[in-house]
XYZ file of C-alpha atoms in Angstrom:
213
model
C -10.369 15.640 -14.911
C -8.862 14.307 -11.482
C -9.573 16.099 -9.322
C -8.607 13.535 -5.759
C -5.977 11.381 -6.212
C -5.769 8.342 -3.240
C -2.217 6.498 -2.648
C -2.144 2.906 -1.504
C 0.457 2.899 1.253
C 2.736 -0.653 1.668
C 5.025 -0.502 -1.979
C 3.396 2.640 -2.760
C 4.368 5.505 -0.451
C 6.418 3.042 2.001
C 9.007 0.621 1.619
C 8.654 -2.953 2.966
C 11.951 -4.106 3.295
C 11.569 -2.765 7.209
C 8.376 -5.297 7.530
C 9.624 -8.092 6.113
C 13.091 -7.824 7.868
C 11.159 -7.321 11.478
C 9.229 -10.317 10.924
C 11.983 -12.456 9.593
C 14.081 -11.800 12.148
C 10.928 -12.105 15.146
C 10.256 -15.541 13.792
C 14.332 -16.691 13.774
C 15.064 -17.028 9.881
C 16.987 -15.729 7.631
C 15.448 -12.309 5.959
C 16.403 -13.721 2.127
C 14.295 -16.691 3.271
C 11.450 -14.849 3.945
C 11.314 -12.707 1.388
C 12.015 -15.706 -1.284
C 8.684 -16.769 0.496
C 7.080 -14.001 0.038
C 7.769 -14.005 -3.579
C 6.600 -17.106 -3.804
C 3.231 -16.547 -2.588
C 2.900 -13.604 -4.482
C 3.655 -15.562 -7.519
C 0.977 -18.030 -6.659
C -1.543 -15.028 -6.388
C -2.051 -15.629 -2.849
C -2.120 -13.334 0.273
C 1.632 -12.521 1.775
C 0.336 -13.651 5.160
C 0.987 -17.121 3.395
C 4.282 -16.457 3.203
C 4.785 -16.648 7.267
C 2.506 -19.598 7.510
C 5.287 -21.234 5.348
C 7.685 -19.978 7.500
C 5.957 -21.000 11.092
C 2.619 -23.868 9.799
C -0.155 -23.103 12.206
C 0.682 -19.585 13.174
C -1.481 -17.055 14.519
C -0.412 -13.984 13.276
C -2.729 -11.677 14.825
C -1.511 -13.142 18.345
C 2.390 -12.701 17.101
C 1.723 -9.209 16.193
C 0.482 -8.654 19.763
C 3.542 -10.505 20.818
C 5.968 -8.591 19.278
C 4.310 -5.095 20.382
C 4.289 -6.025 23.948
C 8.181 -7.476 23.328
C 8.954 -3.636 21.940
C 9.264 -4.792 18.242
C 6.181 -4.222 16.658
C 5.525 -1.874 13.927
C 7.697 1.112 12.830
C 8.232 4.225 9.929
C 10.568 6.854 9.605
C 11.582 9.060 7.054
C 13.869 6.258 5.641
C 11.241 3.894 5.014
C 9.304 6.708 2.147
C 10.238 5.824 -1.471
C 12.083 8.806 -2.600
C 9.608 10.602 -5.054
C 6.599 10.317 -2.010
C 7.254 14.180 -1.041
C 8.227 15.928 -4.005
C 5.503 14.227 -6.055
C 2.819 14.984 -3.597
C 4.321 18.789 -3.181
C 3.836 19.285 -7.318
C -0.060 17.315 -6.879
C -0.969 19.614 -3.757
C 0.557 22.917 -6.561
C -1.899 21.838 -8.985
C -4.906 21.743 -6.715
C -5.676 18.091 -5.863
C -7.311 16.719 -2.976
C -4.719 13.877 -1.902
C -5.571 11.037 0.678
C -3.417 8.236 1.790
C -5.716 4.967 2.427
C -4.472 1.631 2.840
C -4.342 -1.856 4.395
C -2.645 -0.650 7.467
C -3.022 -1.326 11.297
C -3.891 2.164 13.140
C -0.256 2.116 14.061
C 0.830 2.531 10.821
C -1.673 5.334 10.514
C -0.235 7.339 13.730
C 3.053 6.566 12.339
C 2.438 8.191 8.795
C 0.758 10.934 10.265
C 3.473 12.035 12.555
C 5.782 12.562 8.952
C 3.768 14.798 7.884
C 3.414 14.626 4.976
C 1.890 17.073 2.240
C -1.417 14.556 2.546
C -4.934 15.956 3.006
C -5.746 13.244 4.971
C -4.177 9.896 6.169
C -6.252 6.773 7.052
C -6.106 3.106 7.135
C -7.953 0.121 6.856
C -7.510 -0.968 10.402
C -9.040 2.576 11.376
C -11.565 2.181 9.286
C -12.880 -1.485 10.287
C -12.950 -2.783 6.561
C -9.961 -3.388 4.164
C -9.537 -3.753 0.299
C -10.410 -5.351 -1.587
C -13.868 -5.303 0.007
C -16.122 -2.803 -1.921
C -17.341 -0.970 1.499
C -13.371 -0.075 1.507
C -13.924 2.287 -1.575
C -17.094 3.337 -0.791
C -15.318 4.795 2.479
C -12.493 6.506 -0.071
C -15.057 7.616 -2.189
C -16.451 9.330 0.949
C -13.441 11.283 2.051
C -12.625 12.125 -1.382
C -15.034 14.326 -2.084
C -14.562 14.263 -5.201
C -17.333 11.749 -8.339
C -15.957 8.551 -9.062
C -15.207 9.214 -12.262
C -12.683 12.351 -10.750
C -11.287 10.023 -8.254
C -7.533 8.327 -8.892
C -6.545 5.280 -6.865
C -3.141 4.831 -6.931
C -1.530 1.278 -5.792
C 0.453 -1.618 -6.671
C -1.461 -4.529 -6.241
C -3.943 -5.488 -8.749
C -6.294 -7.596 -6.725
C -6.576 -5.050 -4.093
C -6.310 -1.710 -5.855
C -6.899 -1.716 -10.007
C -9.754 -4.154 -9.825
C -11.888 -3.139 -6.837
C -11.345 0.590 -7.365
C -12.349 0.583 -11.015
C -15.271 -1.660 -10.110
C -16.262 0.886 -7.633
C -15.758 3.535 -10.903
C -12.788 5.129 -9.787
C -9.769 5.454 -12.212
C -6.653 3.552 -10.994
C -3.277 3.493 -11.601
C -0.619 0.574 -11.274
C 2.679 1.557 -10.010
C 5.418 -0.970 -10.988
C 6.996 -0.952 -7.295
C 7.393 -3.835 -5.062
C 6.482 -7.436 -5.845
C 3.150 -7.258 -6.435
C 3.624 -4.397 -8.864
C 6.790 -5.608 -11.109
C 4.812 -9.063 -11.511
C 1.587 -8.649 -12.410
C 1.875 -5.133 -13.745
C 2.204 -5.899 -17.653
C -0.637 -9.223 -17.723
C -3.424 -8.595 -20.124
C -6.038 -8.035 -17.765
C -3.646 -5.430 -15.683
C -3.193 -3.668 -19.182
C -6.688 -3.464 -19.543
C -8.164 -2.456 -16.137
C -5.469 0.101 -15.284
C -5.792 3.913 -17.082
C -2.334 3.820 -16.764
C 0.959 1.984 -15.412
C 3.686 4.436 -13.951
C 7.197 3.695 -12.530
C 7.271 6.683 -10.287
C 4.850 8.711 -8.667
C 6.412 11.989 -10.010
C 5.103 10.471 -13.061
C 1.404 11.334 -12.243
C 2.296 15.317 -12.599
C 2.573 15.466 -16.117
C 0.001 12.724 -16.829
C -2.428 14.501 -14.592
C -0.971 18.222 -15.700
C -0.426 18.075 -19.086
């Protein structure tokens, strides 16, 4: 029985389409180009960061992000930037009694951000608050801690397979693949994805009746 469930957060409770747009139009290019790129690195199985280094060779992200904060266009959320089924699906989890956390590869910005939505989350986190970020094993051990909840009792809930199914069932947590964003339409129907996920959903709604039935 599940009894924590823990929700990526980029293509799994929030939209991108905000990211990618800020960034295309920081670095002066057309957002269809750079999200072309970005499906092209995805494609490739490689990091999205990739997809800016195609965009700009050389580029030192970290330094650009500090750039565009101190310009007044760094990071931002809003209601708008939720996928629709975020709050009513984690209103019907939080009804049947489940522990839910919200831990990704996020910036502390993104974590203030999320947090001031509140949202029906029993806690919100990210990697950037945290010091370590998935796929690294000490990543889970730190969800495992604030779940409170065995392994075996804990769902982790994401879209990318490199950084959510396989490191969170190596860590003996269940996992589930969400077909959302990139990432998640891809890779989510390859044999090993098949294999290493306990299941695939399309919508996060979907995990009441799996998880209440």
């Amino acid at each position: 029985m599940i009894e924590t469930i823990v929700f990526d957060i980029g293509e799994t409770i929030t939209r991108d389409d905000r990211y990618w747009a800020s960034w295309a139009d920081w670095l002066d290019v057309p957002r269809h180009t750079l999200s072309a790129l970005v499906g092209a690195v995805v494609a490739r199985g490689q990091d999205n960061a990739e997809a800016l280094r195609l965009v700009r060779p050389g580029i030192d992200v970290a330094a650009e992000y500090q750039a565009r904060e101190v310009a007044g266009r760094g990071e931002y959320l809003d209601e708008s930037d939720l996928y629709h089924d975020v709050r009513p699906a984690l209103a019907a989890l939080h009804e049947l009694g489940m522990r839910l956390v919200i831990a990704g590869n996020q910036t502390p910005r993104v974590g203030d951000l999320l947090r001031a939505l509140d949202l029906p989350a029993d806690l919100i986190v990210t990697s950037g608050e945290w010091g370590v970020a998935k796929p690294q094993p000490e990543f889970f051990e730190r969800v495992l801690e604030v779940a409170q909840a065995a392994p075996s009792a804990t769902l982790y809930v994401g879209d990318h397979p490199a950084n959510d199914i396989f490191p969170a069932k190596a860590a003996g947590l269940r996992a589930a693949l969400i077909r959302r964003g990139p990432w998640g339409h891809l890779w989510a129907d390859t044999p090993d994805v098949v294999k290493a996920a306990d299941w695939r959903i399309d919508s996060l709604t979907e995990l009441t009746a799996v998880l209440g039935g």
